[in-house]
Short mmCIF file of C-alpha atoms in Angstrom, two decimals:
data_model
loop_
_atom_site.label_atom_id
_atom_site.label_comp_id
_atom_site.label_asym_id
_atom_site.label_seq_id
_atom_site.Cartn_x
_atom_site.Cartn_y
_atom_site.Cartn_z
CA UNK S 1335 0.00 0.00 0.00
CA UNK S 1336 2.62 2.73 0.94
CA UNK S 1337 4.53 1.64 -2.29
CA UNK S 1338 2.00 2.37 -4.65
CA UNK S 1339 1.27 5.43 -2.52
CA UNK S 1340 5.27 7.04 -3.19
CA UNK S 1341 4.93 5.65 -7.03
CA UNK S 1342 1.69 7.63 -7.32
CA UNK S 1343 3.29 10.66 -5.87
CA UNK S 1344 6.22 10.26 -7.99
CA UNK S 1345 4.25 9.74 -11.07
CA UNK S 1346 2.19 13.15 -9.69
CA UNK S 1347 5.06 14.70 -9.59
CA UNK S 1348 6.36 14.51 -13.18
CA UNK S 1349 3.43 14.55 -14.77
CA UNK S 1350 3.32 18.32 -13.88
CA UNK S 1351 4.92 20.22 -16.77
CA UNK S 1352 5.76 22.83 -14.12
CA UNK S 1353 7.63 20.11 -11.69
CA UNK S 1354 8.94 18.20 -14.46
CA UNK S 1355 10.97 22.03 -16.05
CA UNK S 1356 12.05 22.72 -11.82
CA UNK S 1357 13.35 19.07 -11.57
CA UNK S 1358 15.74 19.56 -15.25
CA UNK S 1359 16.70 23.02 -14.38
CA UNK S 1360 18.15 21.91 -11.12
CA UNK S 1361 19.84 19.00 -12.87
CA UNK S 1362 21.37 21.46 -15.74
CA UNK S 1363 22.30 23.60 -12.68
CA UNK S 1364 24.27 21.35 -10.95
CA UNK S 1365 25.77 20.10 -13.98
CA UNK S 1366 27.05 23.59 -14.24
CA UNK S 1367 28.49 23.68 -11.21
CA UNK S 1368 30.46 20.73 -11.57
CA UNK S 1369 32.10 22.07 -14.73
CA UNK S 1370 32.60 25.10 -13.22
CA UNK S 1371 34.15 23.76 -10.36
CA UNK S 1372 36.37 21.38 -12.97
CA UNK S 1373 37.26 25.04 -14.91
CA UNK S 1374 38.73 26.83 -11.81
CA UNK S 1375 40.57 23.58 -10.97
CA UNK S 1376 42.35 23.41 -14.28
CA UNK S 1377 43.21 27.06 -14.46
CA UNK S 1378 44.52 27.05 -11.04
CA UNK S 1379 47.60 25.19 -12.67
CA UNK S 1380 48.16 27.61 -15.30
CA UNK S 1381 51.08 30.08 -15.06
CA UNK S 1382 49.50 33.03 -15.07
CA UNK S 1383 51.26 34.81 -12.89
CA UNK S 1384 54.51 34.13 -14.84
CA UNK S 1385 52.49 35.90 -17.95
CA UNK S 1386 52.10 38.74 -15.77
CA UNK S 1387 55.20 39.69 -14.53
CA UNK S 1388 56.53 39.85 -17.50
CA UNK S 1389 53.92 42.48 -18.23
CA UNK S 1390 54.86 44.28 -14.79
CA UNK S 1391 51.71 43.18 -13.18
CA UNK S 1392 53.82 41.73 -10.48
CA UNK S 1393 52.41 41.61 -7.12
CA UNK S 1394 54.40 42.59 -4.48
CA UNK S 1395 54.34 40.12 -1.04
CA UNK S 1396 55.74 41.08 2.14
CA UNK S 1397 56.38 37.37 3.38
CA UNK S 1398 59.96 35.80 2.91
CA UNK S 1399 61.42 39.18 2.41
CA UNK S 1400 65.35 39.25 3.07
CA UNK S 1401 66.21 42.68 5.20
CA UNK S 1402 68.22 45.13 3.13
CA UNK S 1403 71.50 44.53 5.75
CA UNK S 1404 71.32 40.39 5.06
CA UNK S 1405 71.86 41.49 1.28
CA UNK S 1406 74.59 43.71 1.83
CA UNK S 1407 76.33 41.15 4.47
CA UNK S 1408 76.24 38.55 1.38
CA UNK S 1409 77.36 40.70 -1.35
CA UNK S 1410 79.91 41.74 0.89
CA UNK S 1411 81.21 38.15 1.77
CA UNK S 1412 81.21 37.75 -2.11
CA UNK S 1413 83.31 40.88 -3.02
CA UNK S 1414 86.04 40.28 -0.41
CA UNK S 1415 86.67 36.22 -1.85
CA UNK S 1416 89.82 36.73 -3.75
CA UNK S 1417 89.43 35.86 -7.39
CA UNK S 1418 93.35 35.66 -9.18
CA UNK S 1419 91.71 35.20 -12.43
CA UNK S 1420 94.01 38.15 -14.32
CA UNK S 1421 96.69 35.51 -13.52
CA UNK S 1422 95.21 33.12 -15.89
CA UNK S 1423 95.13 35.49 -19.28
CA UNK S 1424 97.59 38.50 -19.33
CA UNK S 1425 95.18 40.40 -21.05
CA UNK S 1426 91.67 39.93 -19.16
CA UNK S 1427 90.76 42.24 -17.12
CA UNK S 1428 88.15 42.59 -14.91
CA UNK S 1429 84.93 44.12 -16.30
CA UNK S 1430 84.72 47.84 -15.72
CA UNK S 1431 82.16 50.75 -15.36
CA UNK S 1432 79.83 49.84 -18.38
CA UNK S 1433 79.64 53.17 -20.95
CA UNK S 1434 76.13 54.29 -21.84
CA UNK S 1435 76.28 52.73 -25.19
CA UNK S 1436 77.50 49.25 -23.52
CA UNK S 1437 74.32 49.99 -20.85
CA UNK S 1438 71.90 50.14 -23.91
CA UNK S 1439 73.12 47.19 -25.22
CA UNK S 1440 72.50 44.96 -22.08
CA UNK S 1441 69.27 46.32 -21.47
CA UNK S 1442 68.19 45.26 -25.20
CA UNK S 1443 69.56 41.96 -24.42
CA UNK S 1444 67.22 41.98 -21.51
CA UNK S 1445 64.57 43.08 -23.54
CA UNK S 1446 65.45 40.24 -26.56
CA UNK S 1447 65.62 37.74 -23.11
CA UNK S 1448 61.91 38.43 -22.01
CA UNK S 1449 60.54 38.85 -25.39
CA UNK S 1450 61.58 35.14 -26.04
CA UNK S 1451 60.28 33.88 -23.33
CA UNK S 1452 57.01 35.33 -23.82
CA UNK S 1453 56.99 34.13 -27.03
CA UNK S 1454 58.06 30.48 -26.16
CA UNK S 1455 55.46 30.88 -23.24
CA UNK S 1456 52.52 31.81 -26.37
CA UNK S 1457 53.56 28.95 -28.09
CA UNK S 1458 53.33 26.29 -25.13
CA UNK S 1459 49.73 27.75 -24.66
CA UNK S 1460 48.77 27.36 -27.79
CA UNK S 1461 49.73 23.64 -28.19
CA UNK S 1462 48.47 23.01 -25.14
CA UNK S 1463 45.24 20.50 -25.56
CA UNK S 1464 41.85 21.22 -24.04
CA UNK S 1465 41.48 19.10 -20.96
CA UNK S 1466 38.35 16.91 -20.20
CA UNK S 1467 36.63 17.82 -17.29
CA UNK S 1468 37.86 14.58 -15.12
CA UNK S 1469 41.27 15.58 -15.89
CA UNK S 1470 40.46 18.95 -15.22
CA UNK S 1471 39.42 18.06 -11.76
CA UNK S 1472 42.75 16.09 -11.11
CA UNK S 1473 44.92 18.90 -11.82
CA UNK S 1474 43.30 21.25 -9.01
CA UNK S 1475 44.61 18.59 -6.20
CA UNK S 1476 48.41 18.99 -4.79
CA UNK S 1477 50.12 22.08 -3.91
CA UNK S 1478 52.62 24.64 -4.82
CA UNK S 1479 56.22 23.83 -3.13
CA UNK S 1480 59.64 25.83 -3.44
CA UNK S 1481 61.49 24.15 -6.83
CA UNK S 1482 63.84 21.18 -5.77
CA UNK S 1483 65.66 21.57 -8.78
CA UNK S 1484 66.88 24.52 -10.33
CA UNK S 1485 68.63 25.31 -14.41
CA UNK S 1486 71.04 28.15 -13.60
CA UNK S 1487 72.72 28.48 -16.75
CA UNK S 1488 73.50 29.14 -19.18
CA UNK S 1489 72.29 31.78 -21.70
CA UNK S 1490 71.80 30.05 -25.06
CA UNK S 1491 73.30 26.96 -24.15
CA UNK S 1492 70.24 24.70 -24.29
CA UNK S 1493 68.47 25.27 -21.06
CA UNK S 1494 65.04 25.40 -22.98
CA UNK S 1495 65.78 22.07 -24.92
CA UNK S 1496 66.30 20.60 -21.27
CA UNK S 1497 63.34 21.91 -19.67
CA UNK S 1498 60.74 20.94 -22.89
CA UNK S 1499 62.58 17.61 -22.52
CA UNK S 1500 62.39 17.07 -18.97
CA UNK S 1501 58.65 17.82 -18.93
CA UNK S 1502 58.29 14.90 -20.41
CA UNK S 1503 58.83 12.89 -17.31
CA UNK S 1504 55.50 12.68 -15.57
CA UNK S 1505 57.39 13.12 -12.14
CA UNK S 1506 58.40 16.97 -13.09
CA UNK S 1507 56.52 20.12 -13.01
CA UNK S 1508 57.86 23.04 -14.44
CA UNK S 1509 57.01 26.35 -14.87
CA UNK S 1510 57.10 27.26 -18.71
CA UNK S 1511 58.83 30.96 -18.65
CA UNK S 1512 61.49 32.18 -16.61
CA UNK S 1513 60.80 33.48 -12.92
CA UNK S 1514 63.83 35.45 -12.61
CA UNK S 1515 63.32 35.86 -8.96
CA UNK S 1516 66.78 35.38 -7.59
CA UNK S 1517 67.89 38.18 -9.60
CA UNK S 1518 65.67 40.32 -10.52
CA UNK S 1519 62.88 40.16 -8.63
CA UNK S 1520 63.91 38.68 -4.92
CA UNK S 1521 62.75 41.76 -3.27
CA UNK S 1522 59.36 39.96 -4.49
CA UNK S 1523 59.59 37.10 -1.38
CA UNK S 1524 59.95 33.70 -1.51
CA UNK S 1525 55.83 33.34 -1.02
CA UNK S 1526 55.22 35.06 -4.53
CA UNK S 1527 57.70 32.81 -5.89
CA UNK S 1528 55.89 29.70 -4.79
CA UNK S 1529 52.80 31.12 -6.18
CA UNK S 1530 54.85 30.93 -9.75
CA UNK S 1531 55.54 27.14 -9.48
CA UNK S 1532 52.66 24.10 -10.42
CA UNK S 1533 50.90 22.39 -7.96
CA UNK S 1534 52.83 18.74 -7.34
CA UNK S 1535 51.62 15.88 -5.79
CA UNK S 1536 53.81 13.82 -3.14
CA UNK S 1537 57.06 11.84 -5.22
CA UNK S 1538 57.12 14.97 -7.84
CA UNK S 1539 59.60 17.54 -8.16
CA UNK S 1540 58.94 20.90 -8.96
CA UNK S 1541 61.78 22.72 -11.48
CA UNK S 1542 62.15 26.27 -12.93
CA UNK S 1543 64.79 27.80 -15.02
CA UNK S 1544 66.79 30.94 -15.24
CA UNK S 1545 70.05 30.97 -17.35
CA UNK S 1546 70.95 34.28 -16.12
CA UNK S 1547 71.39 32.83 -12.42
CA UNK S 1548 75.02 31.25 -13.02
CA UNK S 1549 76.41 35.05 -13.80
CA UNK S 1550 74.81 36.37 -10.93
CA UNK S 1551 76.94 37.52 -7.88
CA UNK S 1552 74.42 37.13 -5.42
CA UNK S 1553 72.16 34.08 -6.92
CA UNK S 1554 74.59 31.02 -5.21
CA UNK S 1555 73.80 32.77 -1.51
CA UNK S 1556 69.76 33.44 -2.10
CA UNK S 1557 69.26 30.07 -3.05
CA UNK S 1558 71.25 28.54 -0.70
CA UNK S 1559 69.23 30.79 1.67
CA UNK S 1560 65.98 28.97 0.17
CA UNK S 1561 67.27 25.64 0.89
CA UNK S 1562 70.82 24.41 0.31
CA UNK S 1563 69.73 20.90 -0.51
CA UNK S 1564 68.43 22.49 -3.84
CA UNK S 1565 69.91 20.67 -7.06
CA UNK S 1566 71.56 22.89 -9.79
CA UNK S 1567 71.63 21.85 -13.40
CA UNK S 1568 73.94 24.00 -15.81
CA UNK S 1569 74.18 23.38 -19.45
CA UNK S 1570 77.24 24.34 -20.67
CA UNK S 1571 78.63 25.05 -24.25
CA UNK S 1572 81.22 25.87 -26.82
CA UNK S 1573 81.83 29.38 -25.10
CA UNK S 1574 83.11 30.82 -28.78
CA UNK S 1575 79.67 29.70 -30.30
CA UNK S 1576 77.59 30.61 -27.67
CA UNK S 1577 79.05 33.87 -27.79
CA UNK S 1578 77.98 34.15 -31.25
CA UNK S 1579 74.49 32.62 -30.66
CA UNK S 1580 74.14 35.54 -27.69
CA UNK S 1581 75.19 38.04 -30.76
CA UNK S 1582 72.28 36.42 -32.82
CA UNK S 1583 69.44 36.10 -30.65
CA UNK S 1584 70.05 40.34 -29.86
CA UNK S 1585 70.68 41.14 -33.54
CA UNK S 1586 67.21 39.79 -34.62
CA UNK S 1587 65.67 42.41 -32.50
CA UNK S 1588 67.67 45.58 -32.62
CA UNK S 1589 69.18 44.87 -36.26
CA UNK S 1590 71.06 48.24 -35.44
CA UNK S 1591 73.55 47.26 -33.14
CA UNK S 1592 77.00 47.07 -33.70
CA UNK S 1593 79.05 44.48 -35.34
CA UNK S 1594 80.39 41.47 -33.18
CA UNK S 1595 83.57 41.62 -34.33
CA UNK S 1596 83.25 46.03 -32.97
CA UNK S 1597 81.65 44.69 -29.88
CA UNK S 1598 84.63 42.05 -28.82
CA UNK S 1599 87.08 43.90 -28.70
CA UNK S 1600 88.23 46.88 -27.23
CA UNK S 1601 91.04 47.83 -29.21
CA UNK S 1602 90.89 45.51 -32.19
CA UNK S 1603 94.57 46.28 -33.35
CA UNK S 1604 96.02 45.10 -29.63
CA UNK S 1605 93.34 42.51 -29.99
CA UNK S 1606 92.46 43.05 -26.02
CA UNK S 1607 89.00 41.28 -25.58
CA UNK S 1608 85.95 43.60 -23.61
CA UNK S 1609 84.87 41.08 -20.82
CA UNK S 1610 82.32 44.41 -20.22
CA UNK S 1611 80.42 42.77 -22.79
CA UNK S 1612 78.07 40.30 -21.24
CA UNK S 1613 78.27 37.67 -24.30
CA UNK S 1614 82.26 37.40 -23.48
CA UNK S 1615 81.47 37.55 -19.99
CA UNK S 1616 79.29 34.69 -19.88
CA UNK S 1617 81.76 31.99 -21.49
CA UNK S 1618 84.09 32.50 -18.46
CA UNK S 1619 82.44 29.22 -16.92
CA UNK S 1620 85.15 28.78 -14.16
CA UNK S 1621 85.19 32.16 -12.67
CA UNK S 1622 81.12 32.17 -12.36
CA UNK S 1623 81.49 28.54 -11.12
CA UNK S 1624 84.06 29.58 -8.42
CA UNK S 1625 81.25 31.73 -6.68
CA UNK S 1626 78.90 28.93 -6.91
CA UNK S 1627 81.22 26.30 -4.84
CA UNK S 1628 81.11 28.90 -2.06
CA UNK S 1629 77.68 28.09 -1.53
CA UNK S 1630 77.20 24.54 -3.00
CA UNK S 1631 79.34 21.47 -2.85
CA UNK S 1632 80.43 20.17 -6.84
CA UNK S 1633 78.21 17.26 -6.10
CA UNK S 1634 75.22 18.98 -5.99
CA UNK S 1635 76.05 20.63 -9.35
CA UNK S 1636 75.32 18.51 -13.10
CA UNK S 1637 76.45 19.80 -15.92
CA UNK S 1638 75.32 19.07 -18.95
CA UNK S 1639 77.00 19.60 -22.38
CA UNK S 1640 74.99 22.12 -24.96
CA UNK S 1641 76.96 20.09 -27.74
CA UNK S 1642 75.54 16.12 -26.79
CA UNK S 1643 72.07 17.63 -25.87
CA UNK S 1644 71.79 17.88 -29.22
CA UNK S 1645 74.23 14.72 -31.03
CA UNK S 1646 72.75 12.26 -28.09
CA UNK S 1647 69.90 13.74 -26.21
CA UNK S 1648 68.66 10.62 -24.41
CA UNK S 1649 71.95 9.90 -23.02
CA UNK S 1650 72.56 13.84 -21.41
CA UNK S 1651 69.05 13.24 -20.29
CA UNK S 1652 69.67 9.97 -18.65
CA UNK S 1653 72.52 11.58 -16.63
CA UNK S 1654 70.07 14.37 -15.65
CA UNK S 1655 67.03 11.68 -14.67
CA UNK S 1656 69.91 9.85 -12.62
CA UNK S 1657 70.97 12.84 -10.48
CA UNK S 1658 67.47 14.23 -10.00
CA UNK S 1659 66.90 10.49 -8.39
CA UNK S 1660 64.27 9.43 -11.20
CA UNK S 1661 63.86 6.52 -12.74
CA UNK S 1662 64.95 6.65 -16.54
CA UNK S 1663 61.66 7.26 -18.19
CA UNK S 1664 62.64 9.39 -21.43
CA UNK S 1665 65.14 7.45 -23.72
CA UNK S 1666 65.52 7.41 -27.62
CA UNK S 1667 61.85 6.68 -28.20
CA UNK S 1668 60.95 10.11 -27.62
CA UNK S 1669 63.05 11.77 -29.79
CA UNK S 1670 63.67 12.76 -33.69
CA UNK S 1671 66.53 14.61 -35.50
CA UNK S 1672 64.74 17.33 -37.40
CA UNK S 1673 66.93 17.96 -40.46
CA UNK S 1674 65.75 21.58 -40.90
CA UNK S 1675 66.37 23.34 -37.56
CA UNK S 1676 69.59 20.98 -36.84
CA UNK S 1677 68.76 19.66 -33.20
CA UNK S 1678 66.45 16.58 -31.83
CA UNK S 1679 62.84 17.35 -31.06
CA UNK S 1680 60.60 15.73 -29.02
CA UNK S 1681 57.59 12.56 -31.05
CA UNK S 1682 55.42 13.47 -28.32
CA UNK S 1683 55.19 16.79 -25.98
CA UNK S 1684 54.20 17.24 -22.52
CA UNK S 1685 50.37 17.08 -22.38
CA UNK S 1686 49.99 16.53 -26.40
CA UNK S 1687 50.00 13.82 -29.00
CA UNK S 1688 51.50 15.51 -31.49
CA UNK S 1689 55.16 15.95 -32.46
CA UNK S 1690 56.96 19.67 -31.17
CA UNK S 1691 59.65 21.02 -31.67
CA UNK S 1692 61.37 24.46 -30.28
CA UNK S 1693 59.95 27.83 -31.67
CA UNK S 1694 61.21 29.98 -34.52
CA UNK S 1695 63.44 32.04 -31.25
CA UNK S 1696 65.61 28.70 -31.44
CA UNK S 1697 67.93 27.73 -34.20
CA UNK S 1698 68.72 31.17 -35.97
CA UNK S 1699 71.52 31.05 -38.68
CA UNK S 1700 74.30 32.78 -37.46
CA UNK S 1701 76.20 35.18 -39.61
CA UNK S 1702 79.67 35.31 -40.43
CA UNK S 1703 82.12 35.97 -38.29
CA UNK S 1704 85.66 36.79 -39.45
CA UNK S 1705 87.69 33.88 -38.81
CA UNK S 1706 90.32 35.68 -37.16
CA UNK S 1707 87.79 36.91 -34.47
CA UNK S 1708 87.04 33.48 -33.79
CA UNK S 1709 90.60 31.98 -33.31
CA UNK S 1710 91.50 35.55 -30.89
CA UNK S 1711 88.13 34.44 -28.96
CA UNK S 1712 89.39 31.05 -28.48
CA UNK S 1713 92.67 31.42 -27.83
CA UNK S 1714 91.15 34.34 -25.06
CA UNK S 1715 88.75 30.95 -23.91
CA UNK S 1716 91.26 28.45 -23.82
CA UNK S 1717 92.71 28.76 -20.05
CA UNK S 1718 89.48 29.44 -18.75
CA UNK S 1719 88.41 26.33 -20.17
CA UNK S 1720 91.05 24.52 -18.68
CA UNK S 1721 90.38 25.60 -15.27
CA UNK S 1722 87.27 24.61 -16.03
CA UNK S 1723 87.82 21.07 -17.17
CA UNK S 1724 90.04 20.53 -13.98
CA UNK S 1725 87.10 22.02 -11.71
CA UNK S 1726 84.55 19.59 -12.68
CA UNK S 1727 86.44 16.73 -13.47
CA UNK S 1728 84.94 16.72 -17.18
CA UNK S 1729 86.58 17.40 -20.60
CA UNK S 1730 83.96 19.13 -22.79
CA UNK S 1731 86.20 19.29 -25.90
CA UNK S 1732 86.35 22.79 -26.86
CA UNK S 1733 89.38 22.88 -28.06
#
C-alpha cells in the first residue's frame, strides 16, 4: 500500500509540466556547477602569474622578504673572496664601469631575453590541448612547493631544450617561462615565488629555469638561503659559439647594433678582448662557477653539455634523470633529428599527441664571423676552459 502510494506521488510529480521544467533546471544547474568547479581547478595550474610579470603586473608580497642589511652582508662576503683570475690570461681584465652605449646594449639583451620567453610561453599555450573535465578536476589537487631543482645556466646553451625535454617525465613540473626571482625580482619574497611554481603531488619535483642565475653575484647565496639541498643543473657550451648565438638572438631584434667583431674587442689592433660585454662575460664558466662552490658542494652541481644535448639527447638526459633520483623514463623513443632546424625534437610533448619542436626564437643562422675573431676568442677561452675542465672533473672538448 505505501509503495503504490510514493509511485503515485512520484508519477504526480512529473506529470506536472511545471515540476517536471524545476526538476531539469536543477539537474542542468548542478551540472554547471560541476564544470565550473572542474574550470577553476584546471586554471589554477596555469602560469599566469609568470604571464604577468613579464607584463609588470607583479604583485608585491611582504612574506619571505630578506632585510636590506642580510643582502649587503652577502654581497659583501662575495666581493672580499679573492678571485686571481688576471693571472690566468695577461690580457683579461676585470669588467669595468659599463659606458652608456654598452648599458643600452645589455638592457636590449634583456629586452630580446623576455621577449623570447614570452613568445616560447605563447607557443606552449597554444599547443596546449583542451582538458576533459575529469582531468580537469585532477589537476586542481596537490600544492605549490619551493622548486627542488633549479637550471642556472646558461644563456643560449640549451636550457630550454632541457626543460621541454624534462617535462616529459610525468614526475616533473615546471614552470614554462622564466621566474627570474633570484635576480631580478627577490625583493618579491619567496611566497610570490611559490605562487609561480605548479601544484605537485607527493614523489614529484617541482623545477624552474633561469640561465641568467650562473652570472649572478648574489644568486649562489639566495638560493642557498631557500634551501641548500636544492639541485643545480647548468648546461654548458662551446663558449666561442655561444658567444655568437648571444650576438644572434640580440641582432634579430635591434638589427642596429654594432658588429660582433666592434663589440669584442676593445682595441681591435692590440686585440684586447671587452669582458664588459656580457656575451664574453658569460663563457668564463670557471670564474662564475668559483662563486657557486662557495655556496654549493660540486656534487650537488650537473652539468650538462649544450653540444651532446643535441648529437645524443637521451643519453645527457639519462645523466640528468639519474641525479634528480628518477627513474629513466625518457630514452631514444621520444626523440627525432629534425633535419631543418639541426637539433632533436621531441615525437610526443608534454600534455599533447602531437610531435613539437622548439619555436622559430631557437635555431637562428648565425652570420659570419671573421675567422680571425674566432681563433683571438678562443685562444682568449682556452685557459678558462682549462680551469674549467680541472674544476669539474669533465673534458667538454672545446678545443
Amino acid at each position: 500500500m505505501e509503495y503504490s502510494l510514493v509511485c503515485h506521488s512520484l508519477y504526480a510529480l512529473w506529470s506536472s509540466p511545471v515540476k517536471k521544467k524545476l526538476i531539469l533546471l536543477s539537474i542542468m544547474f548542478l551540472i554547471w556547477v560541476y564544470m565550473l568547479y572542474s574550470c577553476v581547478g584546471y586554471c589554477s595550474t596555469m602560469p599566469n602569474l609568470v604571464v604577468d610579470s613579464y607584463r609588470g603586473k607583479e604583485t608585491v608580497s611582504a612574506v619571505g622578504k630578506r632585510t636590506e642589511s642580510s643582502r649587503t652582508d652577502l654581497v659583501s662576503r662575495l666581493l672580499a673572496k679573492s678571485q686571481p683570475w688576471e693571472d690566468i690570461e695577461s690580457d683579461y681584465e676585470e669588467p669595468s664601469i659599463r659606458t652608456a652605449a654598452s648599458r643600452d646594449l645589455l638592457d636590449n639583451e634583456l629586452e630580446t631575453d623576455r621577449t623570447d620567453d614570452w613568445d616560447e610561453m605563447r607557443g606552449e599555450q597554444q599547443r596546449a590541448p583542451e582538458p576533459s573535465a575529469m582531468s580537469s578536476f585532477s589537476n586542481g589537487s596537490g600544492s605549490k612547493k619551493l622548486p627542488q631543482a633549479i637550471i642556472i645556466g646558461v644563456k643560449k646553451g640549451g636550457t630550454r631544450a632541457l626543460l621541454e625535454f624534462l617535462r616529459v617525465h610525468p614526475d616533473i613540473r615546471a614552470v614554462g617561462a622564466e621566474p627570474h626571482f633570484f635576480d631580478r625580482n627577490y625583493d618579491n619574497g619567496l611566497e610570490w615565488y611559490r605562487e609561480l611554481m605548479p601544484k605537485t603531488l607527493e614523489g614529484q619535483i617541482t623545477m624552474e629555469k633561469t640561465p641568467s642565475y650562473f652570472v649572478t653575484r648574489e644568486a649562489p647565496a639566495r638560493i642557498s638561503a631557500m634551501s641548500r639541498d636544492t639541485k643545480l643543473i647548468v648546461v654548458v657550451r662551446d663558449p666561442v659559439t655561444r658567444a655568437i648565438s648571444d650576438y644572434t638572438q640580440t641582432l634579430s631584434k635591434k638589427p642596429d647594433i654594432p658588429s660582433f667583431e666592434s663589440l669584442t674587442f676593445k682595441n681591435r689592433t692590440t686585440g684586447l678582448i671587452d669582458t664588459s660585454w656580457s656575451a664574453i662575460q658569460i663563457g668564463i664558466y670557471a670564474k662564475h662557477l668559483d662563486n657557486w662552490l662557495q655556496y654549493f658542494p660540486m656534487e650537488q652541481i650537473l652539468f650538462v653539455s649544450g653540444e651532446r644535448l643535441i648529437s645524443d639527447p637521451a643519453g645527457e638526459l639519462g645523466r640528468v634523470q639519474d641525479f634528480l633520483g628518477l627513474k629513466r623514463i625518457i630514452t631514444d623513443k621520444h626523440f627525432y633529428f629534425n633535419q631543418t632546424k639541426g637539433f632533436p625534437c621531441l615525437k610526443k610533448a608534454e600534455g599533447s599527441s602531437k610531435p613539437h619542436c622548439l619555436g622559430k626564437t631557437k635555431g637562428r643562422t648565425h652570420p659570419n664571423i671573421d675567422p680571425e675573431v674566432v681563433q683571438r676568442l678562443r685562444d682568449f677561452y682556452r685557459p678558462f676552459n682549462m680551469k674549467f675542465y680541472q674544476m669539474t672533473g669533465h673534458n667538454f672538448g672545446w678545443d
